[in-house]
Coordinates of C-alpha atoms in Angstrom, one line a residue:
Chain A
D237 CA 0.3 0.0 -0.2
T238 CA 1.1 3.5 -1.6
G239 CA -1.2 5.5 0.8
V240 CA 0.1 7.4 3.9
S241 CA 0.3 5.7 7.4
Q242 CA -0.2 7.1 10.5
N243 CA 0.7 5.1 13.6
P244 CA -0.8 4.4 16.3
R245 CA -4.2 4.0 15.1
H246 CA -5.7 4.7 18.2
K247 CA -4.2 6.3 21.4
I248 CA -5.5 6.5 24.8
T249 CA -3.5 8.8 27.8
K250 CA -3.7 10.2 30.9
R251 CA -3.8 13.7 31.3
G252 CA -0.1 15.2 32.2
Q253 CA 1.2 12.5 30.0
N254 CA 3.2 12.9 26.5
V255 CA 2.3 11.0 23.9
T256 CA 4.1 10.9 20.1
F257 CA 2.5 10.2 17.1
R258 CA 3.9 9.1 13.3
C259 CA 3.1 10.0 9.8
D260 CA 4.7 8.3 7.0
P261 CA 3.8 10.2 3.9
I262 CA 3.9 9.0 0.0
S263 CA 6.9 8.9 -0.4
E264 CA 8.0 10.6 -3.6
H265 CA 5.6 13.4 -1.8
N266 CA 7.3 16.6 -0.4
R267 CA 4.9 18.3 1.7
L268 CA 3.5 16.8 4.9
Y269 CA 0.4 18.4 6.6
W270 CA -1.3 18.0 10.1
Y271 CA -4.5 18.6 11.1
R272 CA -6.8 18.2 13.5
Q273 CA -10.3 16.6 13.5
T274 CA -13.2 17.0 16.4
L275 CA -16.5 15.1 16.1
G276 CA -18.6 16.5 13.6
Q277 CA -16.0 19.4 12.3
G278 CA -14.1 19.8 9.6
P279 CA -9.9 19.2 9.9
E280 CA -8.3 22.2 11.2
F281 CA -5.2 22.8 9.9
L282 CA -2.1 22.5 12.7
T283 CA 1.2 22.8 10.4
Y284 CA 2.9 22.2 7.1
F285 CA 6.5 21.0 6.5
Q286 CA 7.8 21.5 2.2
N287 CA 10.6 19.1 2.8
E288 CA 12.2 19.1 6.3
A289 CA 11.6 22.7 6.7
Q290 CA 8.6 23.6 8.8
L291 CA 6.6 26.4 6.9
E292 CA 3.7 27.0 9.0
K293 CA 1.8 26.6 12.6
S294 CA -1.0 27.8 13.2
R295 CA -2.0 29.8 16.5
L296 CA -3.3 26.7 17.5
L297 CA -0.4 24.9 17.8
S298 CA 1.0 25.6 21.3
D299 CA 4.0 25.2 22.8
R300 CA 3.4 22.3 24.0
F301 CA 2.9 21.0 20.5
S302 CA 6.0 20.1 18.6
A303 CA 6.3 18.4 15.4
E304 CA 9.4 17.5 12.7
R305 CA 10.3 15.7 9.8
P306 CA 13.9 15.5 10.2
K307 CA 14.8 14.3 6.6
G308 CA 11.9 15.0 4.8
S309 CA 10.3 11.8 4.5
F310 CA 7.8 10.7 7.9
S311 CA 6.8 12.8 10.4
T312 CA 6.3 12.6 13.9
L313 CA 4.0 14.5 16.3
E314 CA 4.3 15.1 19.9
I315 CA 1.9 16.8 22.6
Q316 CA 3.7 17.4 26.0
R317 CA 1.4 17.9 29.1
T318 CA -1.4 16.2 27.7
E319 CA -4.6 18.4 28.7
Q320 CA -8.6 16.5 28.5
G321 CA -9.2 19.0 25.1
D322 CA -6.3 17.5 23.2
S323 CA -8.8 15.0 22.6
A324 CA -9.2 14.4 18.8
M325 CA -8.6 12.6 15.4
Y326 CA -4.7 13.5 14.2
L327 CA -4.7 14.0 10.6
C328 CA -1.9 13.9 8.3
A329 CA -1.5 14.4 4.6
S330 CA 1.0 14.5 1.4
S331 CA 1.0 15.8 -1.5
L332 CA 3.9 16.3 -4.6
S333 CA 4.0 19.8 -5.7
T334 CA 6.9 22.3 -7.3
G335 CA 4.4 25.4 -6.5
G336 CA 1.5 26.2 -6.0
Y337 CA -1.7 23.3 -5.6
T338 CA -1.9 19.9 -6.0
E339 CA -4.4 17.0 -4.6
A340 CA -3.2 16.2 -0.6
F341 CA -4.0 12.3 0.7
F342 CA -5.2 11.8 4.1
G343 CA -3.8 9.3 5.9
Q344 CA -6.6 7.5 8.2
G345 CA -5.8 9.6 11.3
T346 CA -4.7 9.0 15.1
R347 CA -7.6 9.2 17.5
L348 CA -6.6 10.2 20.7
T349 CA -8.7 10.2 24.0
V350 CA -7.1 12.1 27.3
V351 CA -8.7 10.8 30.1
Chain B
Q196 CA -11.6 32.5 8.1
Q197 CA -13.8 29.3 7.9
P198 CA -15.9 29.4 4.6
V199 CA -19.6 28.5 5.4
Q200 CA -21.3 25.2 3.4
S201 CA -25.0 24.8 2.9
P202 CA -26.9 22.6 3.5
Q203 CA -25.6 21.1 6.8
A204 CA -27.1 17.9 5.9
V205 CA -29.2 16.5 2.6
I206 CA -30.8 12.9 2.3
L207 CA -31.7 12.1 -0.9
R208 CA -33.0 9.0 -2.8
E209 CA -30.7 7.1 -5.3
G210 CA -30.2 8.7 -8.4
E211 CA -31.4 11.8 -7.0
D212 CA -29.6 15.2 -7.4
A213 CA -27.8 17.3 -4.9
V214 CA -25.7 20.7 -4.5
I215 CA -23.5 21.5 -1.9
N216 CA -22.1 25.2 -1.6
C217 CA -19.1 26.8 0.1
S218 CA -18.9 29.8 0.3
S219 CA -16.0 32.5 2.1
S220 CA -16.1 36.3 2.4
K221 CA -12.5 36.8 1.5
A222 CA -10.8 36.7 -1.9
L223 CA -9.7 32.8 -2.8
Y224 CA -7.1 31.0 -4.1
S225 CA -8.3 27.8 -4.4
V226 CA -11.3 25.1 -3.3
H227 CA -10.5 21.8 -2.7
W228 CA -13.3 18.9 -2.1
Y229 CA -13.2 16.0 0.2
R230 CA -15.4 13.7 0.5
Q231 CA -15.6 11.3 4.4
K232 CA -16.7 8.0 5.7
H233 CA -17.5 7.7 8.6
G234 CA -14.4 6.4 10.6
E235 CA -12.5 7.0 7.2
A236 CA -10.0 9.7 5.9
P237 CA -11.2 12.3 3.6
V238 CA -10.6 10.9 0.0
F239 CA -9.8 14.1 -2.5
L240 CA -12.7 14.7 -5.3
M241 CA -11.1 18.3 -7.0
I242 CA -9.7 21.2 -6.8
L243 CA -10.6 24.4 -8.5
L244 CA -8.2 27.4 -8.7
K245 CA -9.7 31.2 -9.1
G246 CA -10.5 31.6 -12.3
G247 CA -14.1 30.2 -12.3
E248 CA -13.1 26.6 -14.0
Q249 CA -15.3 23.8 -14.0
K250 CA -14.5 20.7 -12.9
G251 CA -15.5 17.2 -12.9
H252 CA -15.5 13.5 -13.5
D253 CA -18.0 10.4 -13.5
K254 CA -21.3 12.5 -12.3
I255 CA -19.3 14.6 -9.8
S256 CA -18.7 18.4 -11.1
A257 CA -17.8 21.4 -9.2
S258 CA -17.6 25.0 -10.1
F259 CA -16.0 28.1 -8.7
N260 CA -17.7 31.1 -9.2
E261 CA -14.6 34.3 -8.1
K262 CA -16.8 37.7 -8.8
K263 CA -19.6 35.4 -5.3
Q264 CA -16.0 33.8 -3.5
Q265 CA -18.5 30.6 -3.7
S266 CA -17.8 27.1 -5.2
S267 CA -20.7 24.6 -5.8
L268 CA -20.3 21.2 -5.6
Y269 CA -22.9 19.0 -8.2
L270 CA -23.7 15.5 -7.6
T271 CA -26.0 13.9 -10.1
A272 CA -27.4 10.2 -10.7
S273 CA -26.5 9.7 -6.5
Q274 CA -25.7 6.7 -5.9
L275 CA -25.6 4.8 -2.2
S276 CA -21.7 5.4 -1.9
Y277 CA -21.8 9.0 -2.3
S278 CA -23.4 9.1 1.3
G279 CA -20.6 11.0 3.8
T280 CA -19.8 14.2 4.7
Y281 CA -18.6 16.8 2.5
F282 CA -15.9 19.3 3.9
C283 CA -14.7 22.3 1.3
G284 CA -11.1 23.3 1.8
T285 CA -10.2 26.6 0.7
S286 CA -6.9 29.0 0.3
L287 CA -6.5 32.7 0.1
W288 CA -3.0 32.1 -2.0
D289 CA -1.1 29.4 -3.8
S290 CA 1.5 29.4 -1.3
G291 CA 0.5 25.1 -1.4
S292 CA 0.1 25.7 2.4
R293 CA -3.0 25.8 5.1
L294 CA -6.6 25.0 4.1
T295 CA -9.5 26.4 5.6
F296 CA -12.3 23.4 5.7
G297 CA -16.0 24.3 6.3
E298 CA -18.1 22.3 8.6
G299 CA -19.2 20.0 6.2
T300 CA -22.3 19.1 4.6
Q301 CA -23.9 15.1 5.6
L302 CA -25.3 13.5 2.9
T303 CA -27.4 10.0 2.8
V304 CA -28.3 8.4 -0.3
N305 CA -31.2 5.9 0.5
P306 CA -32.3 3.3 -1.9

């Protein structure tokens, strides 16, 4: 399967714990996006990489959130000191572009539940 | 600013047509349409760039009215597989970065 892969699919954690999610984009894609989706809402943009460079971060991304894409391939999203409000589906998407827009393909997401 | 989608929900019988609208108060560069089924990833349908072009494949097409800053998604002769939540994502410039998604339109197609 050459689609966007996210791990784990589900994560239950206690409030205050740190969690890390991984996203493996489609192999040749140079752009990688993280979004968060809560029930009944559309995805909310969190951050975006072009190759290994993090080019944009949403104001939603507090200091507790950090994302990396060390070699321009897979990416990780870490949430420190989780809060109940962090419970959501975290979606990763990737696209191939040399400029402007092309279609972005989403992974199946990681569902985070903070108890 | 989040685009506004209408209607919020629509129920069809198989074979009927539907139109879903996506409006913005700001000048848009592009509109992206996705369909998401429960528990699954959003699936890309199409991109429309400013210029008022219309796109389509199979029985799903879309238009982008630059004057109104509105995009419409047209589903004709709907099939059971069209059921899901449709989201439009918009961008204000051509940087290829963030999309701002609407709240979605839930489409149910019944036999």
